[in-house]
mmCIF file of C-alpha atoms in Angstrom:
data_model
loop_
_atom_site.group_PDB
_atom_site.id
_atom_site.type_symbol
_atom_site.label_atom_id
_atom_site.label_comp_id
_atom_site.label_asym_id
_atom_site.label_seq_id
_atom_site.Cartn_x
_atom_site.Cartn_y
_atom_site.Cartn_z
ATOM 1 C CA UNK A 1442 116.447 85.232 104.028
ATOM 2 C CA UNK A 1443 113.240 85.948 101.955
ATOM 3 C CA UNK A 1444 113.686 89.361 100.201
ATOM 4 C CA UNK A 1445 110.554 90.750 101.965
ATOM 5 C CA UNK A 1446 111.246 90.007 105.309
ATOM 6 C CA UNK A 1447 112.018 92.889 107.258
ATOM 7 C CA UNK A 1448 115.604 91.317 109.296
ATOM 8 C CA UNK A 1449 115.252 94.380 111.723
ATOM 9 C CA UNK A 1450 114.148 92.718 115.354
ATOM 10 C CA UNK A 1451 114.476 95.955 117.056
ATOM 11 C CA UNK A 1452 114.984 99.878 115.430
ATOM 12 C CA UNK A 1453 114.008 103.182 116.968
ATOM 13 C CA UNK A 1454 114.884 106.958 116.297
ATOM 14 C CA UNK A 1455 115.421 109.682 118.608
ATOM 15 C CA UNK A 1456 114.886 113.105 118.033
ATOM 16 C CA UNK A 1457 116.764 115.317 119.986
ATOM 17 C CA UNK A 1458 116.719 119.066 121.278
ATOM 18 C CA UNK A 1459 119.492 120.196 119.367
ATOM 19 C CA UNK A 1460 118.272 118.845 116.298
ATOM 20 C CA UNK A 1461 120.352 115.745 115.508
ATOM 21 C CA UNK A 1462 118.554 111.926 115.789
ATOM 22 C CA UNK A 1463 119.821 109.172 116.830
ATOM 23 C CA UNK A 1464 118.782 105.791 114.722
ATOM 24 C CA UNK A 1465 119.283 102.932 116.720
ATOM 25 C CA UNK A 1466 118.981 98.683 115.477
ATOM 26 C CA UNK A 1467 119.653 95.117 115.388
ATOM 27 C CA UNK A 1468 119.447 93.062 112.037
ATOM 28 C CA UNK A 1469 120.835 89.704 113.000
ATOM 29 C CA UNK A 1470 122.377 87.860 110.123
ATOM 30 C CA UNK A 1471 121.170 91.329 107.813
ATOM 31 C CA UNK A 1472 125.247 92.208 106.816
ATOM 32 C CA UNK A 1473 125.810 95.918 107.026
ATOM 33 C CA UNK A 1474 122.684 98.552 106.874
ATOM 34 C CA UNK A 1475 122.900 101.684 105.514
ATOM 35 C CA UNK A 1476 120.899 104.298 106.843
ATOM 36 C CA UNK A 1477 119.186 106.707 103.770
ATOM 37 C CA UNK A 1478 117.325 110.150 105.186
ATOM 38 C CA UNK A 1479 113.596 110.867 103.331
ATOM 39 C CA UNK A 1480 111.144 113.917 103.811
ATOM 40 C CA UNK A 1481 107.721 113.312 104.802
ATOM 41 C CA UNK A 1482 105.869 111.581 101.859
ATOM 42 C CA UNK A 1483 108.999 110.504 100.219
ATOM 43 C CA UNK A 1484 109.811 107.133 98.492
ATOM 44 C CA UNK A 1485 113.080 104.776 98.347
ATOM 45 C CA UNK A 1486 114.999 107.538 99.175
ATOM 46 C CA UNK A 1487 117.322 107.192 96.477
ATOM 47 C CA UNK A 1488 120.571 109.987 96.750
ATOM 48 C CA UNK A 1489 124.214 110.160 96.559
ATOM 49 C CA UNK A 1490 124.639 110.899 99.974
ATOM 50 C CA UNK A 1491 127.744 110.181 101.784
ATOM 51 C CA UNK A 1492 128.103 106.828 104.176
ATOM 52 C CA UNK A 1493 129.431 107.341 107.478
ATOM 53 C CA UNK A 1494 129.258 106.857 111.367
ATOM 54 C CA UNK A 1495 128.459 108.490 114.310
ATOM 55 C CA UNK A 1496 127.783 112.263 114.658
ATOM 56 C CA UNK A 1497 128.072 112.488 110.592
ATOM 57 C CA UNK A 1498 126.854 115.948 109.157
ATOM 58 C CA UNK A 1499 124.019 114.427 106.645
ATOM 59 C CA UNK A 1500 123.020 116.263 103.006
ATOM 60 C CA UNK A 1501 120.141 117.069 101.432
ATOM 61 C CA UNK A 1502 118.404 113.212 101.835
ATOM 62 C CA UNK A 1503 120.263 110.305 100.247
ATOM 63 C CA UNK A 1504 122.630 108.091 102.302
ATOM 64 C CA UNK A 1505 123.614 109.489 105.315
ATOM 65 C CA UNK A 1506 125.294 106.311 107.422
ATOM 66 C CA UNK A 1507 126.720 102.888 106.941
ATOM 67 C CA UNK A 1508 126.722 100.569 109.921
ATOM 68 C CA UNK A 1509 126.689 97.049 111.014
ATOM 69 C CA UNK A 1510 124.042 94.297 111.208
ATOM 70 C CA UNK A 1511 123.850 95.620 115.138
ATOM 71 C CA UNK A 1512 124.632 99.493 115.158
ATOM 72 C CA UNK A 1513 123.641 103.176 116.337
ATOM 73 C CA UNK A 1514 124.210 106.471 114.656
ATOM 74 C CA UNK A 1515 123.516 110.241 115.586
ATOM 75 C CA UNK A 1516 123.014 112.554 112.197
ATOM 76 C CA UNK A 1517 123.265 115.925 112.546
ATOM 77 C CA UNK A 1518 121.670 118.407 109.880
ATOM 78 C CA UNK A 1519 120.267 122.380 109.805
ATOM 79 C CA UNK A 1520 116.950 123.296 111.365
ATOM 80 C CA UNK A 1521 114.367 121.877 108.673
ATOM 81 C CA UNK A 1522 110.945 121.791 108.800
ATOM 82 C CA UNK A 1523 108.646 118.670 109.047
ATOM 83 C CA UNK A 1524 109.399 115.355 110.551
ATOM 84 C CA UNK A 1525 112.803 113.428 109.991
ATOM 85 C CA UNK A 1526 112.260 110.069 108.543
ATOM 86 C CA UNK A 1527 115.138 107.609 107.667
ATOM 87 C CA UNK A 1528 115.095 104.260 106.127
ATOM 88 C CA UNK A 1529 117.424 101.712 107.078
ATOM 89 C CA UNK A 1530 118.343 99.376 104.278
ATOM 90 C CA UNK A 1531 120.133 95.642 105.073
ATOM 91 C CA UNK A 1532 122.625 94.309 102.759
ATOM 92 C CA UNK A 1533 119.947 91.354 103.130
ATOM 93 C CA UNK A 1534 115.936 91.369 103.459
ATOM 94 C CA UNK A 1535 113.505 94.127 103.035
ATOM 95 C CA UNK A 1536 114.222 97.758 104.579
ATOM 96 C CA UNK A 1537 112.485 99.382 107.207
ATOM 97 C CA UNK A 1538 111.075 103.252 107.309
ATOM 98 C CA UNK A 1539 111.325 105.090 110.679
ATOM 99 C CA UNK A 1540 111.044 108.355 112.358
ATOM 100 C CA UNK A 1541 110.990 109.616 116.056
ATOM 101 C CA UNK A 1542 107.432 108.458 117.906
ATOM 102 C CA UNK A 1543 107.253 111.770 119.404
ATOM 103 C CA UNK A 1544 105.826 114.694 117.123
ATOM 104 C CA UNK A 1545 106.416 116.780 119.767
ATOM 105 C CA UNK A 1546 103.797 119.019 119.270
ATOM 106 C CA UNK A 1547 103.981 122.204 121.476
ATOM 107 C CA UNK A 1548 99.669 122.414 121.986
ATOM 108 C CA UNK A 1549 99.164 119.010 122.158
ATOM 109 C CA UNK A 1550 100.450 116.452 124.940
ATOM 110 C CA UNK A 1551 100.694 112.868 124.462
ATOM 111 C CA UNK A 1552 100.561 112.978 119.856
ATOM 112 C CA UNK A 1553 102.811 110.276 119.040
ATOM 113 C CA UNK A 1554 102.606 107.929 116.493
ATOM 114 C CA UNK A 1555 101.254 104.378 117.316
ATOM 115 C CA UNK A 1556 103.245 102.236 115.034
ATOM 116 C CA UNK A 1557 106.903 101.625 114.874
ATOM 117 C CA UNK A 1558 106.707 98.686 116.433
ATOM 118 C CA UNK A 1559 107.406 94.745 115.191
ATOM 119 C CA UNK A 1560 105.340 91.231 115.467
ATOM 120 C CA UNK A 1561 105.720 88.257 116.834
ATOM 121 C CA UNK A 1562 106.080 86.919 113.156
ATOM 122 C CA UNK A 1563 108.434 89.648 112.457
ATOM 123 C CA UNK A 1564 106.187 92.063 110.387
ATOM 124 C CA UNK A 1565 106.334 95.737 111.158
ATOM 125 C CA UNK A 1566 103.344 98.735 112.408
ATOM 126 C CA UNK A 1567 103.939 100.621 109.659
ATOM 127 C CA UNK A 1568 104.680 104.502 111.081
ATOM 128 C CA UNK A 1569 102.750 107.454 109.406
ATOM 129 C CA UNK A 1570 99.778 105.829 109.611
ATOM 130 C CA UNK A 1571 98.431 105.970 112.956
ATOM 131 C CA UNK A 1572 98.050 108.857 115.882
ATOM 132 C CA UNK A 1573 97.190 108.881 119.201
ATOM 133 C CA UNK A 1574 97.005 112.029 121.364
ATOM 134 C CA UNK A 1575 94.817 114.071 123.964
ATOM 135 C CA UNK A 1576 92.366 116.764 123.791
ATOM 136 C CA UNK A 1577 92.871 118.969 120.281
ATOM 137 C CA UNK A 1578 90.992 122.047 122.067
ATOM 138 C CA UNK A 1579 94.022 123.953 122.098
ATOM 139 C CA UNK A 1580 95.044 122.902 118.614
ATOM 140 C CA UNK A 1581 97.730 125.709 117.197
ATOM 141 C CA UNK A 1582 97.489 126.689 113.817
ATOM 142 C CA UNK A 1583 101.060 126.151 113.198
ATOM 143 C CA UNK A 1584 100.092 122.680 114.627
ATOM 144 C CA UNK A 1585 97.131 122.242 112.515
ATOM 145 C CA UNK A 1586 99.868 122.467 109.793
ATOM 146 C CA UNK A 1587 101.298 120.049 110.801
ATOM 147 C CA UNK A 1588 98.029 117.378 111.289
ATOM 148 C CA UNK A 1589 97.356 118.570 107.487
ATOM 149 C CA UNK A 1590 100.802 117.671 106.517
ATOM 150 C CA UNK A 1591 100.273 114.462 108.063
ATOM 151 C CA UNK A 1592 97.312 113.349 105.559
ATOM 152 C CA UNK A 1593 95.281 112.923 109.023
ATOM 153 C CA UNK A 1594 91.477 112.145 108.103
ATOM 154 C CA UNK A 1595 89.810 111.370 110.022
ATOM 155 C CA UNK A 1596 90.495 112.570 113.749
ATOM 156 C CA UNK A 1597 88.256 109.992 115.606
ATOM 157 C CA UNK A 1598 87.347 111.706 119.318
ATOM 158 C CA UNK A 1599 86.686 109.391 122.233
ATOM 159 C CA UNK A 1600 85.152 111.616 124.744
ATOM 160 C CA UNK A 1601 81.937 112.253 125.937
ATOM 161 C CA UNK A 1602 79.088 114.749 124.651
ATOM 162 C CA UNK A 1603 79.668 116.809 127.340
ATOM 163 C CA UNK A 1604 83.501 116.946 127.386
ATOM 164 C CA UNK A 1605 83.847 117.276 123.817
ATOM 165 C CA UNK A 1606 80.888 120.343 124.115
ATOM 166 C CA UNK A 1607 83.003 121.469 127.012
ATOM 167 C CA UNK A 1608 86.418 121.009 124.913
ATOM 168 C CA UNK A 1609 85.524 121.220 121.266
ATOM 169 C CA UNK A 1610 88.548 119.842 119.352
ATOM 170 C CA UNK A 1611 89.821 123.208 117.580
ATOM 171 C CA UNK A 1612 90.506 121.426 114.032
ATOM 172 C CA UNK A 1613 89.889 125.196 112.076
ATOM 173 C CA UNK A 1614 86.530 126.239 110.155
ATOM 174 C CA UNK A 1615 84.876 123.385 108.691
ATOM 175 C CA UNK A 1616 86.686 120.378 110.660
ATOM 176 C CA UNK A 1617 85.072 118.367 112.208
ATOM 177 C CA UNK A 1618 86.150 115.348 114.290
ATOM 178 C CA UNK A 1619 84.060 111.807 114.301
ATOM 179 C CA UNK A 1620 83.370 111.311 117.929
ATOM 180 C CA UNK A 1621 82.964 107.653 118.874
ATOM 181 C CA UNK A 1622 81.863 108.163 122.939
ATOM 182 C CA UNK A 1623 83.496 105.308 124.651
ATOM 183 C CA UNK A 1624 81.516 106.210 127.614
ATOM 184 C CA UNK A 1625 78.087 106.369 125.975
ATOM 185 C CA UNK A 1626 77.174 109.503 127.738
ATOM 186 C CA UNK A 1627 78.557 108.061 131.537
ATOM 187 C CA UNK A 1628 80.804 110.180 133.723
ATOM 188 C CA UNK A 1629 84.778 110.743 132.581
ATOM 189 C CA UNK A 1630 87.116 109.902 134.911
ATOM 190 C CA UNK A 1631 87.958 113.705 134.707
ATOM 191 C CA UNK A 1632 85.154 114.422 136.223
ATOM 192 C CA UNK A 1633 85.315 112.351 139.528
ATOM 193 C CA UNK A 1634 85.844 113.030 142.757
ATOM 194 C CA UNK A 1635 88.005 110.042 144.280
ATOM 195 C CA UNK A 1636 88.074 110.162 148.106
ATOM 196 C CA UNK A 1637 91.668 108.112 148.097
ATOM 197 C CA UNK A 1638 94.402 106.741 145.783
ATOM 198 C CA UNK A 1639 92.613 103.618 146.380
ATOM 199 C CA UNK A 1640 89.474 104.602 145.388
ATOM 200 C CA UNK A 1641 91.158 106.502 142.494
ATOM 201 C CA UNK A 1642 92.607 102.919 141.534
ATOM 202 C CA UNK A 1643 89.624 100.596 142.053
ATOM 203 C CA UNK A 1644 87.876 103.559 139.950
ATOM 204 C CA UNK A 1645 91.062 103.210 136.914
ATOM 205 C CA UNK A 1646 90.334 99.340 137.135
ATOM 206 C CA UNK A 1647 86.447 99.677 136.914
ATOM 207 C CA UNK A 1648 87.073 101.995 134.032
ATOM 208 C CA UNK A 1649 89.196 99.986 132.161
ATOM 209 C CA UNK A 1650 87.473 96.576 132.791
ATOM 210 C CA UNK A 1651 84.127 98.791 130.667
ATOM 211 C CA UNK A 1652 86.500 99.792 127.833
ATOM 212 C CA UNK A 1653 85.932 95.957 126.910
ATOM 213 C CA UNK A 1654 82.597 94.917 128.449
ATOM 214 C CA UNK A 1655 80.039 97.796 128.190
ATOM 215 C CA UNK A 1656 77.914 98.110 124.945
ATOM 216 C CA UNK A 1657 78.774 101.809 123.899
ATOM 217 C CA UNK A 1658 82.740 101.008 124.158
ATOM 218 C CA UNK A 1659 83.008 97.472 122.057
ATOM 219 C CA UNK A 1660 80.899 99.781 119.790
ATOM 220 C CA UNK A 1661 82.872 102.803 119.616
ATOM 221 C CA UNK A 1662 86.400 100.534 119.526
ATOM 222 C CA UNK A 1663 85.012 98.519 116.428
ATOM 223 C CA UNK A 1664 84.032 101.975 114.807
ATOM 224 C CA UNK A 1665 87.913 102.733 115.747
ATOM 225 C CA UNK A 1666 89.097 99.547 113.871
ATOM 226 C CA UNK A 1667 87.205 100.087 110.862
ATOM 227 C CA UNK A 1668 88.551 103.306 110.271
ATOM 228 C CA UNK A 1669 92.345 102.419 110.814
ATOM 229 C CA UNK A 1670 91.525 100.004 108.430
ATOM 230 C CA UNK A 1671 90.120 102.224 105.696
ATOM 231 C CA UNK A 1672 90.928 105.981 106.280
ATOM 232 C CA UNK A 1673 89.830 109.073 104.297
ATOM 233 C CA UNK A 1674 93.517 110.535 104.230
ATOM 234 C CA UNK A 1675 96.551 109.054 104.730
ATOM 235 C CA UNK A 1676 96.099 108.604 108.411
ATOM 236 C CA UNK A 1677 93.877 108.407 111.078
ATOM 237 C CA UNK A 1678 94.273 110.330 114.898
ATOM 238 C CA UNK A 1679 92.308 109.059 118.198
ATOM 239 C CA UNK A 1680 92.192 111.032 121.757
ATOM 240 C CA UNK A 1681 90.328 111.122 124.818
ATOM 241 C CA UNK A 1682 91.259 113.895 127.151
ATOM 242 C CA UNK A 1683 94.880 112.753 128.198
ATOM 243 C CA UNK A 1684 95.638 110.636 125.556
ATOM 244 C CA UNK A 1685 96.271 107.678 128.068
ATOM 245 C CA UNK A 1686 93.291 105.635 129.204
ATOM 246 C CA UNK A 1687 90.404 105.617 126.629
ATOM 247 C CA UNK A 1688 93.421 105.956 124.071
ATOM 248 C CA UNK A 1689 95.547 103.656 125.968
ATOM 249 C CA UNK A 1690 93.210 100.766 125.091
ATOM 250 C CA UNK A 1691 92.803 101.598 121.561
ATOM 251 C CA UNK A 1692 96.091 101.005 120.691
ATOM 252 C CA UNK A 1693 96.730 98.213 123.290
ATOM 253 C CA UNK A 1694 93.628 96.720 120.989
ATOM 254 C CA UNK A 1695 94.840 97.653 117.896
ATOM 255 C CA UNK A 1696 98.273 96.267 118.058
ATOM 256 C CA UNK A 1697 97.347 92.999 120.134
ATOM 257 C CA UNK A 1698 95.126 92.643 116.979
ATOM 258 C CA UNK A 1699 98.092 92.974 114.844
ATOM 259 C CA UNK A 1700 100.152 90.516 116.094
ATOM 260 C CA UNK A 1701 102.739 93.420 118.303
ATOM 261 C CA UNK A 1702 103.892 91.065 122.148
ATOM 262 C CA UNK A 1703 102.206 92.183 125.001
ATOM 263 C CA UNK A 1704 105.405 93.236 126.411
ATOM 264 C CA UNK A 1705 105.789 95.651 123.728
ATOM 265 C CA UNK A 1706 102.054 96.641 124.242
ATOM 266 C CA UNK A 1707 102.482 97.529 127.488
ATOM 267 C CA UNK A 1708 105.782 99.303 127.010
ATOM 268 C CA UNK A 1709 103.956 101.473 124.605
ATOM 269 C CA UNK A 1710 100.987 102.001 127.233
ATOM 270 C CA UNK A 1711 103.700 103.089 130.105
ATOM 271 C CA UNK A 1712 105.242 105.642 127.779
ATOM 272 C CA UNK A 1713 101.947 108.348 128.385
ATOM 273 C CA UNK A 1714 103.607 108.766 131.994
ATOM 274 C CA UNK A 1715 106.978 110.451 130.233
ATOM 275 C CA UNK A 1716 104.897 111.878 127.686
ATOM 276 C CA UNK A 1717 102.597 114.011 130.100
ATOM 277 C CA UNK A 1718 105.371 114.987 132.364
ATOM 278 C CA UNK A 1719 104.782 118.488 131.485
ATOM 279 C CA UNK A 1720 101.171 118.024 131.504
ATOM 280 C CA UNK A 1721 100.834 116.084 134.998
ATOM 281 C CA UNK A 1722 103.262 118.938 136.622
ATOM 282 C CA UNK A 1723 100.687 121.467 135.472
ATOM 283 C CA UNK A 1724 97.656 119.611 136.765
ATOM 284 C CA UNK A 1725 99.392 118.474 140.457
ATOM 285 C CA UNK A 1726 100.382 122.314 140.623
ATOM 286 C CA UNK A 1727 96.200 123.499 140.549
ATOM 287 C CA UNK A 1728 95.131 120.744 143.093
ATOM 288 C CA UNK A 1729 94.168 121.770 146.838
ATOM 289 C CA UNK A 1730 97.142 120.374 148.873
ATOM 290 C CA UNK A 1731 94.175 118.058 150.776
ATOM 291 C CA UNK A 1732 93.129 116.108 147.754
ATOM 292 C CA UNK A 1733 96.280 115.627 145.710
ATOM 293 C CA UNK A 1734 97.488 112.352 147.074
ATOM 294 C CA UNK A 1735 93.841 110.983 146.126
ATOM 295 C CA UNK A 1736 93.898 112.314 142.550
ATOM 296 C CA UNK A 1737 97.315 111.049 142.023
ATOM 297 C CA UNK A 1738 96.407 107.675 140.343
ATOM 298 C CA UNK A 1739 94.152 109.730 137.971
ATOM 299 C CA UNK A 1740 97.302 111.634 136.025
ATOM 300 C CA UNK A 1741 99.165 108.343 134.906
ATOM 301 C CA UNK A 1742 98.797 105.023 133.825
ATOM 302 C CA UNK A 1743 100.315 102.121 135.346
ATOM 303 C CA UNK A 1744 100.267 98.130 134.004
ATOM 304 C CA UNK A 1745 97.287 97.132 136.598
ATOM 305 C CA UNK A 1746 95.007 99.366 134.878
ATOM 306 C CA UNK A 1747 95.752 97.713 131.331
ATOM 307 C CA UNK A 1748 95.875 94.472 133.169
ATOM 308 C CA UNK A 1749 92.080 95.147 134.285
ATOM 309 C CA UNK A 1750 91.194 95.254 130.595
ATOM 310 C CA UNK A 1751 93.103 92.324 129.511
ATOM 311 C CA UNK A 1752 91.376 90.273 132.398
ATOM 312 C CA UNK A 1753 88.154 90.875 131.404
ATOM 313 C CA UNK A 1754 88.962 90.410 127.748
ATOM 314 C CA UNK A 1755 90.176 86.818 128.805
ATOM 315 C CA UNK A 1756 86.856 86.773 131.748
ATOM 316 C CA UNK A 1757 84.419 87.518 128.789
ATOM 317 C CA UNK A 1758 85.763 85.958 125.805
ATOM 318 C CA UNK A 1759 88.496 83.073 126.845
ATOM 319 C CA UNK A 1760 90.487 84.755 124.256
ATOM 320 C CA UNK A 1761 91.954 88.147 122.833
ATOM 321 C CA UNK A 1762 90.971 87.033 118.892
ATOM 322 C CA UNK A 1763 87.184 85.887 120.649
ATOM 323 C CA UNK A 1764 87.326 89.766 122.169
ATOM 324 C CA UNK A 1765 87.268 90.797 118.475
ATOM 325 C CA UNK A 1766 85.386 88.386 116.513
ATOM 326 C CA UNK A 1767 82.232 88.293 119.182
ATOM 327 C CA UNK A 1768 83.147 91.401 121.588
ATOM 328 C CA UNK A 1769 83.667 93.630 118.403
ATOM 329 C CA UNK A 1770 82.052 91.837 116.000
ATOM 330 C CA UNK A 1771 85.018 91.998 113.692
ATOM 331 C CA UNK A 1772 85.163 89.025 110.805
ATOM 332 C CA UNK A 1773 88.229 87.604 109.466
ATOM 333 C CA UNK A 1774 87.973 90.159 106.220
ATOM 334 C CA UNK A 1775 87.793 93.374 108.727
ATOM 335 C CA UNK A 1776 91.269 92.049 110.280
ATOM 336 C CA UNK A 1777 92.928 90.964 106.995
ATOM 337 C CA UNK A 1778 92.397 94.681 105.845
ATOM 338 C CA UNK A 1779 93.571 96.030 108.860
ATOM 339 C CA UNK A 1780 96.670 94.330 108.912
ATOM 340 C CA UNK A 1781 96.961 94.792 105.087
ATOM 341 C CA UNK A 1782 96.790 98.575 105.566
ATOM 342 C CA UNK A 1783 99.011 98.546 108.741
ATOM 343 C CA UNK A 1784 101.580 96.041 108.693
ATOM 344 C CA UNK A 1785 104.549 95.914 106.236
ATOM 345 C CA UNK A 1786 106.808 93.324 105.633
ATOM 346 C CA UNK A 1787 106.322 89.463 105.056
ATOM 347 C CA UNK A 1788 105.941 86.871 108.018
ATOM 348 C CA UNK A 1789 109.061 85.079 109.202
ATOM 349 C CA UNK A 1790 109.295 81.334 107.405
#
């Protein structure tokens, strides 16, 4: 195995309530991996820290598990602040840096992170580097903290004029988001009145088959690209209002355009619907009993709607890598320095 291949084909951490994580992978043919904890902005994280198995106290960073080329492991440690990264490191090929997707972020529904996720050639989306969430107008200041912390610059906001006047993203004095309307001025889907779940669903599709064909979104989605590709900070943050449809087909784009499967793609999509549990409960709860069933298909996302896109990518364009070289008008340099900036790890042999 090439020494920069990342040998991980699947690794995710969980974050749980009572503060441990679970770190979770398969590294066929990789030997043992040991499993190091990092702070935010840390390196190698180099440390004496004890090996070990499930449920293991871990120290102050350093090694905190041992395990086998196909393992899991649940680290406990005290209440810290900040987000808990861990790198995994295989006796054979490159290691891999991960943290929960979540942030969990108490004013904000939906902010995850949008990488984490491998290629088809068996690169990686590198985390830290990419955020997708909804509306910011009720942006804490302990959670502003935390979007500083992050390196996020810029925040790039999808909405309307007249949603984001309506819902100014509160980033503190002097912040200001770039907004890049997907709609060009037209009518959210926040702000329609379906007369049935069917008409709520034709008006999803509609809404999702623009995302790729009208003028004002292929120009707000390359603006989107172009900034992933070369942020201010260390990171860069997109939103709509929910986080899920406008958003939804940023990073579908963005990580089709990295080489990520469309199974994973979609799996990614799907997850908004556990992510605005909370957030869907309180928005059923102040709809009139009559028109609930028709707003239903408005509060979550479901594969036909990304389908819609996808369909009129291929309807359009023939193919996805046509969708950005004529759709966005993306050249072969803009895509080599996104993927330089986003993906880690060499290609598979």
């Amino acid at each position: 195995m090439a020494p920069g291949v990342i040998p991980f084909t699947s690794a995710v951490v969980t974050d749980h309530t009572d503060g441990a994580s679970t770190v979770r992978w398969s590294a066929p043919g990789a030997g043992s991996v040991t499993v190091y904890a990092e702070g935010e902005g840390e390196g190698e994280g180099e440390g004496e820290g004890e090996g070990g198995g499930e449920g293991r106290k871990e120290g102050e960073g350093g090694r905190v598990a041992k395990g086998e080329a196909r393992d899991a492991v649940t680290l406990r440690s005290a209440e810290q602040d900040g987000r808990r990264w861990f790198r995994l490191v295989p006796d054979k090929g490159r290691s891999l840096r991960l943290a929960d997707r979540s942030l969990g972020l108490a004013s904000v529904p939906n902010f995850r992170d949008a990488g984490g996720y491998r290629t088809a050639d068996g690169r990686w989306v590198a985390m830290g580097k990419l955020y997708r969430s909804a509306s910011l107008d009720r942006l804490s200041a302990a959670d502003r903290r935390t979007l500083r912390r992050l390196g996020i610059d810029p925040v790039l906001d999808l909405r309307t004029t007249g949603e984001a006047r309506k819902q100014p993203d509160a980033l503190g004095e002097g912040q200001r988001p770039r907004r890049l309307d997907v709609l060009g001025g037209g009518e959210s889907l926040a702000n329609t009145q379906p007369t049935s779940a069917d008409h709520a669903r034709t008006l999803l599709r509609d809404s999702y088959e623009d995302f790729v064909a009208a003028k004002t979104g292929r120009a707000a989605y390359r603006d989107l690209f172009a900034q992933a590709a070369d942020p201010d900070g260390e990171a860069v943050l997109y939103h709509c209002t929910a986080g899920k449809d406008r958003t939804g087909w940023a990073s579908a784009a963005l990580l089709t355009a990295l080489g990520v499967p469309r199974s994973t793609v979609v799996r990614d999509y799907l997850a908004s619907n556990r992510y605005l549990t909370a957030y869907n409960r309180q928005a059923r709860a102040q709809l009139p009993d009559a028109v609930e069933d028709a707003y239903e298909p408005l509060l979550g996302v479901r594969k036909t709607y990304l389908d819609a896109s996808f369909a009129r990518v291929d309807r359009d364009y023939g193919t996805f890598d046509r969708y950005l070289s004529s759709g966005l008008r993306l050249a072969d340099d803009d895509l080599a320095a996104l993927r330089d900036e986003l993906l880690v790890g060499e290609s598979e042999p």
